């Protein structure tokens, strides 16, 4: 009887203590890998690319004076007519990401301005899992070295942000059969040794 | 450990062999050295040096230096350009591992193409270290996968699974080699001494991942596309009749660079890193993604993981 009481006490007390202190085998939050902040990284710059494309700074044209912001969803033809927009299945449009006042900046859901070089901070608003994986290194790509501070590729370098899915493409050539063998002769012609 | 010890126990027979070879080699080399014509002398000395070259792990630092220099001369003659052969050893506290995201890979074979060029693989043969398998969605039968697919990718309802040397922690190929021409380095990479390999192909039969390739023919590498930055244990040009395989680009990764296949992949499917570094991407993936390895039941303990998300 006394032994049973001891067992009962142990089996109740230990889990209770663990739960209260949030430690040990019965803790609420055992998953401390997520909580660790991502190791430092440097994302490849995008502004030079935008400049090369001849669009940056955007405010050269979007000066809020001669060129006023126009939030109406429409077909663009005066400019950007080559920009085929196919992102989000028509649930949002340009100004979901581009700030209407300051066209040189992106804008997130909370209205905070984000530089073009930091677009990964914007995408995470709607793609949280991909953004998290990106910061820890399970989505995206590392450059130069496997060690030291991580240099990583920006989202926009892989995804065309305006039409982000990957398009099919030609594969590099398939492997050849061994010299002297053709696909059909492979089974008969293996010098001397009879197969099968 | 026990293998190492047994290697040290010199039998009488072995001793006589070594003495005989060394004496013969030394007197021939000495004789050749007396020749006056510089070019002929070099060629003969180099040929003899190649003939009597010891196992890589038994070379003294001086001998390694001589061997590398001799190889550089040989390659220069063959390819008419300066080729660098290095022997950088493993970095401390590193154990290399690879993770590959199957939901990113799209079967482009950019990794294969980069690998062929980086590692000086024969352009004329079936030798490619990476085989990209095209597998119907919802199945996982490696025997029925197609690696000769061509044209536009990804094909609808298929996924792609690249396979290369898995750098097993418990490598069956190493155990199968009768002459110890292949072994595991301290950074976990399984390497081959191409000059010690006798081409018996036991390792090829022992490998469950089809990772080892045999040079049936004299390798063909156009001189203009030769990668002249090479390592003794990885991408230096090979001869007919020896085995070769992926070394995770040992000549690059020991200089802290990334393997050529990782660099070439445009999708970011490939994640390479140091398994001993708790902050590495690969450690994050192992801890947070549902990873698996190929043929785990064989107990080969590959250091190559696959995952999907």
Short mmCIF file of C-alpha atoms in Angstrom, two decimals:
data_model
loop_
_atom_site.label_atom_id
_atom_site.label_comp_id
_atom_site.label_asym_id
_atom_site.label_seq_id
_atom_site.Cartn_x
_atom_site.Cartn_y
_atom_site.Cartn_z
CA UNK A 1 0.00 0.00 0.00
CA UNK A 2 2.71 2.44 0.98
CA UNK A 3 4.73 1.52 -2.13
CA UNK A 4 1.72 2.30 -4.29
CA UNK A 5 1.34 5.70 -2.73
CA UNK A 6 4.98 6.48 -3.46
CA UNK A 7 4.53 5.47 -7.08
CA UNK A 8 1.40 7.55 -7.37
CA UNK A 9 3.17 10.57 -5.93
CA UNK A 10 6.14 10.14 -8.27
CA UNK A 11 4.02 9.69 -11.36
CA UNK A 12 2.00 12.81 -10.60
CA UNK A 13 4.64 15.08 -9.15
CA UNK A 14 7.39 14.74 -11.78
CA UNK A 15 5.23 15.66 -14.79
CA UNK A 16 3.64 18.51 -12.84
CA UNK A 17 7.00 19.97 -11.91
CA UNK A 18 8.19 19.61 -15.52
CA UNK A 19 5.11 21.35 -16.87
CA UNK A 20 5.37 24.20 -14.40
CA UNK A 21 9.08 24.75 -15.02
CA UNK A 22 8.74 24.00 -18.75
CA UNK A 23 11.79 21.75 -18.66
CA UNK A 24 12.70 18.06 -18.71
CA UNK A 25 10.91 15.24 -20.51
CA UNK A 26 7.38 16.60 -20.07
CA UNK A 27 8.08 20.21 -21.10
CA UNK A 28 5.54 22.07 -23.25
CA UNK A 29 8.05 23.35 -25.68
CA UNK A 30 10.63 20.71 -26.48
CA UNK A 31 11.31 22.06 -29.94
CA UNK A 32 14.11 24.52 -29.37
CA UNK A 33 15.63 24.29 -32.88
CA UNK A 34 13.03 26.68 -34.34
CA UNK A 35 13.57 29.15 -31.56
CA UNK A 36 17.28 29.51 -32.33
CA UNK A 37 17.74 32.58 -34.51
CA UNK A 38 19.21 31.94 -37.99
CA UNK A 39 23.00 32.14 -38.43
CA UNK A 40 24.06 35.44 -40.04
CA UNK A 41 23.79 35.75 -43.84
CA UNK A 42 24.29 38.28 -46.63
CA UNK A 43 21.79 38.32 -49.50
CA UNK A 44 22.97 39.11 -53.04
CA UNK A 45 22.15 42.69 -54.11
CA UNK A 46 19.34 43.41 -56.58
CA UNK A 47 19.53 47.16 -57.10
CA UNK A 48 22.50 46.93 -59.53
CA UNK A 49 20.44 44.52 -61.64
CA UNK A 50 17.45 46.87 -61.64
CA UNK A 51 19.76 49.71 -62.64
CA UNK A 52 21.15 47.64 -65.50
CA UNK A 53 17.60 47.01 -66.70
CA UNK A 54 17.22 50.78 -66.90
CA UNK A 55 14.32 51.11 -64.46
CA UNK A 56 16.01 52.21 -61.27
CA UNK A 57 15.59 54.68 -59.65
CA UNK A 58 11.86 54.31 -60.28
CA UNK A 59 11.32 57.81 -58.93
CA UNK A 60 12.89 59.20 -62.12
CA UNK A 61 9.43 58.73 -63.64
CA UNK A 62 7.26 58.04 -60.58
CA UNK A 63 7.76 61.50 -59.14
CA UNK A 64 4.20 61.80 -57.73
CA UNK A 65 3.89 64.91 -59.87
CA UNK A 66 3.89 64.34 -63.60
CA UNK A 67 3.47 60.61 -62.93
CA UNK A 68 0.95 60.01 -60.16
CA UNK A 69 0.36 56.66 -58.53
CA UNK A 70 -2.61 54.81 -60.00
CA UNK A 71 -3.95 51.92 -57.87
CA UNK A 72 -6.53 50.80 -60.44
CA UNK A 73 -5.91 47.24 -61.68
CA UNK A 74 -5.49 47.61 -65.43
CA UNK A 75 -3.52 46.60 -68.46
CA UNK A 76 -0.35 48.74 -68.57
CA UNK A 77 0.57 50.05 -72.00
CA UNK A 78 2.41 53.37 -71.60
CA UNK A 79 5.26 51.60 -69.80
CA UNK A 80 6.01 48.12 -68.30
CA UNK A 81 3.90 46.61 -71.10
CA UNK A 82 6.33 43.69 -71.33
CA UNK A 83 5.74 42.77 -67.70
CA UNK A 84 3.57 39.64 -67.73
CA UNK A 85 2.07 39.53 -64.25
CA UNK A 86 1.12 36.07 -63.02
CA UNK A 87 1.46 35.86 -59.25
CA UNK A 88 -1.14 35.04 -56.64
CA UNK A 89 -3.93 34.04 -59.00
CA UNK A 90 -5.27 37.60 -59.33
CA UNK A 91 -5.76 37.98 -55.60
CA UNK A 92 -3.57 41.12 -55.54
CA UNK A 93 -1.84 43.59 -57.86
CA UNK A 94 1.24 45.79 -58.13
CA UNK A 95 0.64 47.99 -55.12
CA UNK A 96 0.46 44.99 -52.81
CA UNK A 97 4.27 45.07 -53.00
CA UNK A 98 5.28 48.44 -54.50
CA UNK A 99 4.76 51.48 -52.32
CA UNK A 100 2.38 53.95 -53.89
CA UNK A 101 4.10 57.06 -52.49
CA UNK A 102 7.75 56.02 -52.73
CA UNK A 103 8.14 53.86 -55.82
CA UNK A 104 11.82 53.21 -55.00
CA UNK A 105 10.69 51.04 -52.12
CA UNK A 106 8.67 47.91 -51.56
CA UNK A 107 6.01 47.82 -48.88
CA UNK A 108 4.86 44.96 -46.68
CA UNK A 109 1.45 44.08 -45.26
CA UNK A 110 2.08 46.25 -42.21
CA UNK A 111 2.92 49.31 -44.32
CA UNK A 112 6.65 49.20 -43.57
CA UNK A 113 8.96 50.19 -46.42
CA UNK A 114 11.46 47.56 -47.61
CA UNK A 115 14.41 48.16 -49.94
CA UNK A 116 14.66 46.17 -53.20
CA UNK A 117 17.80 44.58 -51.78
CA UNK A 118 15.76 43.09 -48.94
CA UNK A 119 12.84 41.67 -50.89
CA UNK A 120 13.05 38.39 -48.92
CA UNK A 121 11.56 40.31 -45.99
CA UNK A 122 8.55 41.14 -48.15
CA UNK A 123 7.85 37.67 -49.52
CA UNK A 124 7.69 36.23 -46.02
CA UNK A 125 4.43 38.09 -45.41
CA UNK A 126 2.68 35.56 -47.57
CA UNK A 127 5.25 32.74 -47.73
CA UNK A 128 6.34 32.35 -44.14
CA UNK A 129 7.59 28.76 -44.40
CA UNK A 130 9.74 29.45 -47.49
CA UNK A 131 11.14 32.57 -45.85
CA UNK A 132 12.05 30.69 -42.68
CA UNK A 133 13.69 27.90 -44.67
CA UNK A 134 15.51 30.53 -46.72
CA UNK A 135 16.97 32.15 -43.61
CA UNK A 136 18.13 28.82 -42.18
CA UNK A 137 19.38 27.51 -45.51
CA UNK A 138 16.82 24.87 -46.54
CA UNK A 139 15.38 26.97 -49.42
CA UNK A 140 17.57 28.96 -51.77
CA UNK A 141 21.21 28.70 -52.53
CA UNK A 142 24.53 29.44 -50.95
CA UNK A 143 27.36 31.06 -52.91
CA UNK A 144 31.17 30.87 -52.84
CA UNK A 145 31.92 28.90 -49.69
CA UNK A 146 30.35 26.32 -47.40
CA UNK A 147 31.88 28.03 -44.39
CA UNK A 148 32.04 31.53 -42.93
CA UNK A 149 29.24 34.09 -43.19
CA UNK A 150 26.63 32.75 -45.61
CA UNK A 151 26.38 34.53 -48.96
CA UNK A 152 22.97 33.60 -50.34
CA UNK A 153 21.01 34.22 -53.50
CA UNK A 154 18.02 36.61 -53.28
CA UNK A 155 14.51 35.22 -53.91
CA UNK A 156 14.21 37.43 -56.99
CA UNK A 157 17.32 35.93 -58.56
CA UNK A 158 15.62 32.53 -58.88
CA UNK A 159 11.97 33.58 -59.07
CA UNK A 160 10.71 36.18 -61.48
CA UNK A 161 8.74 37.94 -58.76
CA UNK A 162 6.01 38.88 -61.22
CA UNK A 163 5.61 35.33 -62.51
CA UNK A 164 7.36 33.26 -59.86
CA UNK A 165 6.85 29.65 -60.90
CA UNK A 166 9.75 27.95 -62.71
CA UNK A 167 9.15 27.40 -66.42
CA UNK A 168 9.99 24.04 -68.07
CA UNK A 169 13.33 23.93 -69.84
CA UNK A 170 15.50 21.62 -71.97
CA UNK A 171 17.61 19.15 -69.94
CA UNK A 172 21.34 18.74 -70.61
CA UNK A 173 22.17 15.71 -72.79
CA UNK A 174 21.49 12.21 -71.42
CA UNK A 175 24.43 9.89 -70.65
CA UNK A 176 25.85 7.81 -73.50
CA UNK A 177 25.98 4.05 -73.59
CA UNK A 178 29.55 2.73 -73.32
CA UNK A 179 31.66 3.29 -76.47
CA UNK A 180 31.26 0.44 -78.90
CA UNK A 181 27.87 -0.50 -77.50
CA UNK A 182 24.53 0.70 -78.76
CA UNK A 183 21.37 0.62 -76.70
CA UNK A 184 20.25 -2.58 -78.47
CA UNK A 185 23.60 -4.39 -78.42
CA UNK A 186 24.12 -3.82 -74.70
CA UNK A 187 22.49 -7.07 -73.75
CA UNK A 188 24.04 -9.42 -76.31
CA UNK A 189 27.47 -8.00 -76.77
CA UNK A 190 29.27 -8.03 -73.43
CA UNK A 191 32.48 -9.69 -74.68
CA UNK A 192 32.65 -13.37 -73.78
CA UNK A 193 30.48 -13.47 -70.68
CA UNK A 194 26.96 -14.70 -71.31
CA UNK A 195 24.41 -12.63 -69.33
CA UNK A 196 21.03 -13.95 -68.17
CA UNK B 1 42.33 -0.10 -36.78
CA UNK B 2 42.94 -3.80 -37.17
CA UNK B 3 43.46 -3.29 -40.92
CA UNK B 4 46.09 -0.68 -40.21
CA UNK B 5 47.89 -3.03 -37.85
CA UNK B 6 47.89 -5.91 -40.24
CA UNK B 7 49.38 -3.61 -42.84
CA UNK B 8 52.26 -2.87 -40.51
CA UNK B 9 53.12 -6.53 -39.96
CA UNK B 10 55.70 -6.97 -42.66
CA UNK B 11 55.96 -10.54 -43.81
CA UNK B 12 59.24 -12.00 -45.06
CA UNK B 13 57.83 -12.29 -48.54
CA UNK B 14 56.71 -8.68 -48.58
CA UNK B 15 60.07 -7.53 -47.24
CA UNK B 16 61.94 -9.36 -50.01
CA UNK B 17 59.57 -7.94 -52.59
CA UNK B 18 60.05 -4.41 -51.37
CA UNK B 19 63.82 -4.78 -51.12
CA UNK B 20 64.01 -6.28 -54.58
CA UNK B 21 61.82 -3.60 -56.13
CA UNK B 22 63.60 -0.76 -54.39
CA UNK B 23 67.04 -2.03 -55.33
CA UNK B 24 65.98 -2.62 -58.93
CA UNK B 25 64.22 0.73 -59.14
CA UNK B 26 67.10 2.59 -57.57
CA UNK B 27 69.75 1.13 -59.84
CA UNK B 28 67.64 1.70 -62.96
CA UNK B 29 66.89 5.25 -61.91
CA UNK B 30 70.54 5.86 -61.14
CA UNK B 31 71.52 4.49 -64.53
CA UNK B 32 68.94 6.67 -66.25
CA UNK B 33 70.18 9.72 -64.38
CA UNK B 34 73.58 9.33 -66.02
CA UNK B 35 72.07 9.75 -69.49
CA UNK B 36 73.16 12.99 -71.07
CA UNK B 37 70.15 13.99 -73.21
CA UNK B 38 68.02 15.95 -70.76
CA UNK B 39 64.65 15.08 -72.34
CA UNK B 40 65.26 11.37 -72.65
CA UNK B 41 66.62 11.32 -69.13
CA UNK B 42 63.49 13.04 -67.72
CA UNK B 43 61.17 10.73 -69.60
CA UNK B 44 62.94 7.61 -68.42
CA UNK B 45 63.28 8.82 -64.84
CA UNK B 46 59.60 9.80 -64.80
CA UNK B 47 58.46 6.51 -66.28
CA UNK B 48 60.48 4.57 -63.74
CA UNK B 49 59.27 6.87 -60.95
CA UNK B 50 55.68 6.13 -61.95
CA UNK B 51 56.41 2.42 -62.06
CA UNK B 52 57.88 2.28 -58.57
CA UNK B 53 55.55 4.82 -56.96
CA UNK B 54 54.33 3.71 -53.55
CA UNK B 55 50.78 3.82 -52.14
CA UNK B 56 49.77 7.47 -51.61
CA UNK B 57 49.34 7.13 -47.85
CA UNK B 58 52.85 5.68 -47.52
CA UNK B 59 54.60 8.48 -49.40
CA UNK B 60 56.77 10.82 -47.34
CA UNK B 61 56.15 14.56 -47.80
CA UNK B 62 59.19 14.73 -50.08
CA UNK B 63 57.97 11.83 -52.15
CA UNK B 64 54.54 13.43 -52.45
CA UNK B 65 56.23 16.57 -53.77
CA UNK B 66 58.25 14.59 -56.32
CA UNK B 67 55.20 12.60 -57.37
CA UNK B 68 53.08 15.70 -57.93
CA UNK B 69 55.87 17.37 -59.91
CA UNK B 70 56.29 14.27 -62.05
CA UNK B 71 52.56 14.21 -62.76
CA UNK B 72 52.52 17.87 -63.68
CA UNK B 73 55.30 17.17 -66.22
CA UNK B 74 53.39 14.20 -67.59
CA UNK B 75 50.15 16.17 -68.01
CA UNK B 76 51.97 19.11 -69.50
CA UNK B 77 53.41 16.84 -72.15
CA UNK B 78 50.06 15.26 -72.86
CA UNK B 79 47.82 18.35 -72.82
CA UNK B 80 50.39 20.99 -73.80
CA UNK B 81 49.55 23.31 -70.92
CA UNK B 82 50.39 23.83 -67.27
CA UNK B 83 48.38 21.55 -65.01
CA UNK B 84 48.48 21.93 -61.25
CA UNK B 85 48.28 18.76 -59.16
CA UNK B 86 47.77 19.37 -55.44
CA UNK B 87 47.54 17.11 -52.42
CA UNK B 88 45.78 19.36 -49.90
CA UNK B 89 44.88 17.24 -46.90
CA UNK B 90 41.60 17.20 -44.97
CA UNK B 91 40.68 20.27 -42.91
CA UNK B 92 40.42 19.75 -39.14
CA UNK B 93 36.94 19.31 -37.62
CA UNK B 94 35.16 18.72 -40.88
CA UNK B 95 32.91 15.89 -41.94
CA UNK B 96 31.27 16.64 -45.25
CA UNK B 97 27.64 15.89 -45.95
CA UNK B 98 25.11 16.63 -48.64
CA UNK B 99 21.34 17.15 -48.56
CA UNK B 100 19.14 17.29 -51.63
CA UNK B 101 15.64 18.72 -51.80
CA UNK B 102 13.56 16.58 -54.13
CA UNK B 103 10.78 19.17 -54.36
CA UNK B 104 13.24 21.64 -55.90
CA UNK B 105 15.14 19.40 -58.34
CA UNK B 106 13.72 19.73 -61.85
CA UNK B 107 15.96 17.33 -63.75
CA UNK B 108 17.92 19.89 -65.78
CA UNK B 109 21.18 17.93 -65.39
CA UNK B 110 23.12 21.17 -64.97
CA UNK B 111 24.92 19.43 -62.10
CA UNK B 112 25.98 16.56 -64.36
CA UNK B 113 27.31 18.90 -66.99
CA UNK B 114 29.30 20.93 -64.45
CA UNK B 115 30.62 17.74 -62.84
CA UNK B 116 31.94 16.32 -66.11
CA UNK B 117 33.91 19.50 -66.79
CA UNK B 118 35.13 20.09 -63.26
CA UNK B 119 36.32 16.54 -62.73
CA UNK B 120 37.92 15.95 -66.13
CA UNK B 121 35.67 13.03 -66.94
CA UNK B 122 36.15 11.39 -70.30
CA UNK B 123 33.84 13.09 -72.81
CA UNK B 124 33.75 9.95 -74.87
CA UNK B 125 32.38 7.36 -72.48
CA UNK B 126 29.56 6.51 -70.14
CA UNK B 127 31.39 7.93 -67.16
CA UNK B 128 29.30 10.46 -65.28
CA UNK B 129 29.44 10.66 -61.50
CA UNK B 130 25.86 11.93 -61.16
CA UNK B 131 22.89 9.99 -62.47
CA UNK B 132 19.57 11.83 -62.40
CA UNK B 133 16.70 9.39 -62.10
CA UNK B 134 13.30 10.29 -63.50
CA UNK B 135 10.64 8.61 -61.38
CA UNK B 136 6.84 8.67 -61.71
CA UNK B 137 5.14 10.59 -58.89
CA UNK B 138 3.91 8.41 -56.07
CA UNK B 139 6.44 5.63 -56.70
CA UNK B 140 9.93 5.04 -55.39
CA UNK B 141 11.25 2.12 -57.38
CA UNK B 142 14.87 2.87 -58.25
CA UNK B 143 15.07 -0.15 -60.54
CA UNK B 144 12.34 1.24 -62.78
CA UNK B 145 13.64 4.79 -62.89
CA UNK B 146 14.78 6.22 -66.21
CA UNK B 147 18.09 8.05 -66.39
CA UNK B 148 18.23 8.39 -70.18
CA UNK B 149 15.33 10.87 -70.33
CA UNK B 150 15.76 13.83 -72.71
CA UNK B 151 13.96 16.97 -73.81
CA UNK B 152 11.94 19.43 -71.82
CA UNK B 153 11.82 18.94 -68.04
CA UNK B 154 10.20 18.48 -65.63
CA UNK B 155 7.90 15.99 -67.32
CA UNK B 156 4.37 16.18 -65.90
CA UNK B 157 3.79 13.75 -63.00
CA UNK B 158 7.47 12.90 -62.53
CA UNK B 159 10.09 13.81 -59.99
CA UNK B 160 13.88 13.73 -60.25
CA UNK B 161 16.36 12.07 -57.94
CA UNK B 162 20.06 12.65 -58.57
CA UNK B 163 22.36 9.89 -57.31
CA UNK B 164 26.11 10.10 -56.88
CA UNK B 165 28.65 8.69 -54.43
CA UNK B 166 26.94 8.79 -51.05
CA UNK B 167 30.26 8.95 -49.16
CA UNK B 168 29.11 6.15 -46.85
CA UNK B 169 30.40 6.16 -43.29
CA UNK B 170 30.56 2.40 -43.66
CA UNK B 171 31.65 2.05 -47.29
CA UNK B 172 31.32 -1.43 -48.82
CA UNK B 173 33.57 -0.44 -51.73
CA UNK B 174 36.52 0.15 -49.40
CA UNK B 175 36.11 -3.28 -47.84
CA UNK B 176 35.90 -4.91 -51.26
CA UNK B 177 39.17 -3.50 -52.58
CA UNK B 178 41.85 -6.22 -52.46
CA UNK B 179 44.77 -3.77 -52.65
CA UNK B 180 43.64 -0.87 -50.43
CA UNK B 181 43.60 1.48 -53.38
CA UNK B 182 40.48 3.14 -51.99
CA UNK B 183 39.91 4.46 -48.48
CA UNK B 184 38.03 6.98 -46.40
CA UNK B 185 39.72 10.30 -45.61
CA UNK B 186 39.34 12.04 -42.20
CA UNK B 187 36.76 14.45 -43.70
CA UNK B 188 34.62 11.46 -44.63
CA UNK B 189 35.32 11.42 -48.35
CA UNK B 190 36.07 8.07 -49.96
CA UNK B 191 38.98 8.46 -52.38
CA UNK B 192 40.92 6.34 -54.86
CA UNK B 193 44.65 6.25 -55.55
CA UNK B 194 44.35 5.89 -59.33
CA UNK B 195 47.97 4.74 -59.52
CA UNK B 196 47.44 1.96 -56.99
CA UNK B 197 44.14 0.75 -58.47
CA UNK B 198 44.45 -2.54 -60.36
CA UNK B 199 41.09 -2.16 -62.11
CA UNK B 200 39.53 -5.35 -60.75
CA UNK B 201 36.15 -3.58 -60.32
CA UNK B 202 35.29 -5.39 -57.08
CA UNK B 203 34.37 -2.00 -55.61
CA UNK B 204 32.01 -1.35 -58.48
CA UNK B 205 30.20 -4.57 -57.71
CA UNK B 206 30.14 -3.79 -53.99
CA UNK B 207 28.63 -0.30 -54.34
CA UNK B 208 24.83 -0.35 -53.95
CA UNK B 209 24.49 3.14 -55.48
CA UNK B 210 26.15 2.59 -58.86
CA UNK B 211 28.57 5.34 -57.96
CA UNK B 212 31.83 3.81 -59.16
CA UNK B 213 32.80 3.95 -62.80
CA UNK B 214 35.45 2.08 -64.74
CA UNK B 215 37.58 3.50 -67.53
CA UNK B 216 37.10 0.91 -70.25
CA UNK B 217 38.79 3.16 -72.75
CA UNK B 218 41.55 5.70 -72.85
CA UNK B 219 39.77 8.79 -71.43
CA UNK B 220 39.23 11.55 -74.00
CA UNK B 221 39.43 15.13 -72.73
CA UNK B 222 39.86 17.91 -75.29
CA UNK B 223 42.92 19.90 -74.14
CA UNK B 224 41.03 23.20 -74.34
CA UNK B 225 38.37 22.05 -71.88
CA UNK B 226 40.76 20.43 -69.41
CA UNK B 227 40.37 21.68 -65.84
CA UNK B 228 43.98 22.43 -64.95
CA UNK B 229 43.38 22.83 -61.20
CA UNK B 230 43.57 19.28 -59.95
CA UNK B 231 44.14 17.16 -56.87
CA UNK B 232 45.94 13.83 -56.64
CA UNK B 233 42.91 12.18 -55.03
CA UNK B 234 40.18 13.68 -57.17
CA UNK B 235 40.08 15.30 -60.59
CA UNK B 236 43.54 14.77 -62.10
CA UNK B 237 43.22 13.03 -65.48
CA UNK B 238 42.91 9.25 -65.13
CA UNK B 239 44.22 6.38 -67.24
CA UNK B 240 42.46 3.55 -68.99
CA UNK B 241 41.76 0.61 -66.67
CA UNK B 242 41.16 2.37 -63.34
CA UNK B 243 38.11 3.19 -61.26
CA UNK B 244 36.85 6.67 -60.54
CA UNK B 245 33.96 8.32 -58.67
CA UNK B 246 32.58 11.48 -57.10
CA UNK B 247 34.69 12.94 -54.28
CA UNK B 248 32.34 15.84 -53.40
CA UNK B 249 34.90 17.87 -55.41
CA UNK B 250 37.52 17.29 -52.75
CA UNK B 251 39.91 19.64 -54.56
CA UNK B 252 37.37 22.47 -54.15
CA UNK B 253 35.79 21.75 -50.78
CA UNK B 254 39.14 21.45 -49.01
CA UNK B 255 39.73 25.01 -50.16
CA UNK B 256 36.39 25.95 -48.59
CA UNK B 257 34.70 26.24 -51.98
CA UNK B 258 31.44 24.51 -52.83
CA UNK B 259 31.22 21.38 -55.00
CA UNK B 260 30.70 22.09 -58.71
CA UNK B 261 27.28 20.42 -58.73
CA UNK B 262 26.02 22.69 -55.93
CA UNK B 263 27.33 25.74 -57.74
CA UNK B 264 25.72 24.72 -61.02
CA UNK B 265 22.27 23.92 -59.64
CA UNK B 266 19.92 26.81 -60.47
CA UNK B 267 17.16 25.62 -58.13
CA UNK B 268 19.04 25.50 -54.83
CA UNK B 269 18.08 21.84 -54.40
CA UNK B 270 21.61 20.97 -53.26
CA UNK B 271 22.84 21.85 -49.79
CA UNK B 272 26.44 21.03 -48.93
CA UNK B 273 28.13 21.51 -45.60
CA UNK B 274 30.06 20.46 -42.55
CA UNK B 275 28.14 17.99 -40.42
CA UNK B 276 30.23 18.91 -37.38
CA UNK B 277 29.13 22.57 -37.50
CA UNK B 278 25.86 22.91 -35.54
CA UNK B 279 25.07 26.19 -37.34
CA UNK B 280 25.40 24.73 -40.82
CA UNK B 281 22.42 24.58 -43.18
CA UNK B 282 22.74 20.84 -43.46
CA UNK B 283 22.37 20.44 -39.70
CA UNK B 284 19.21 22.58 -39.82
CA UNK B 285 17.83 20.34 -42.53
CA UNK B 286 18.68 17.14 -40.66
CA UNK B 287 16.96 18.51 -37.55
CA UNK B 288 13.89 20.05 -39.21
CA UNK B 289 13.07 18.20 -42.43
CA UNK B 290 11.89 14.67 -42.97
CA UNK B 291 15.09 13.32 -44.44
CA UNK B 292 15.82 9.84 -45.73
CA UNK B 293 18.78 8.05 -47.27
CA UNK B 294 18.93 5.53 -50.08
CA UNK B 295 18.92 1.83 -49.16
CA UNK B 296 19.26 2.51 -45.44
CA UNK B 297 18.65 -1.16 -44.70
CA UNK B 298 22.13 -1.98 -46.04
CA UNK B 299 23.72 -0.18 -43.09
CA UNK B 300 26.13 1.73 -45.33
CA UNK B 301 25.35 4.97 -43.42
CA UNK B 302 25.46 7.38 -46.37
CA UNK B 303 26.32 11.02 -45.70
CA UNK B 304 23.89 12.03 -48.43
CA UNK B 305 20.31 12.84 -47.41
CA UNK B 306 17.19 13.49 -49.45
CA UNK B 307 14.17 15.46 -48.34
CA UNK B 308 11.04 17.08 -49.72
CA UNK B 309 8.94 19.97 -48.47
#
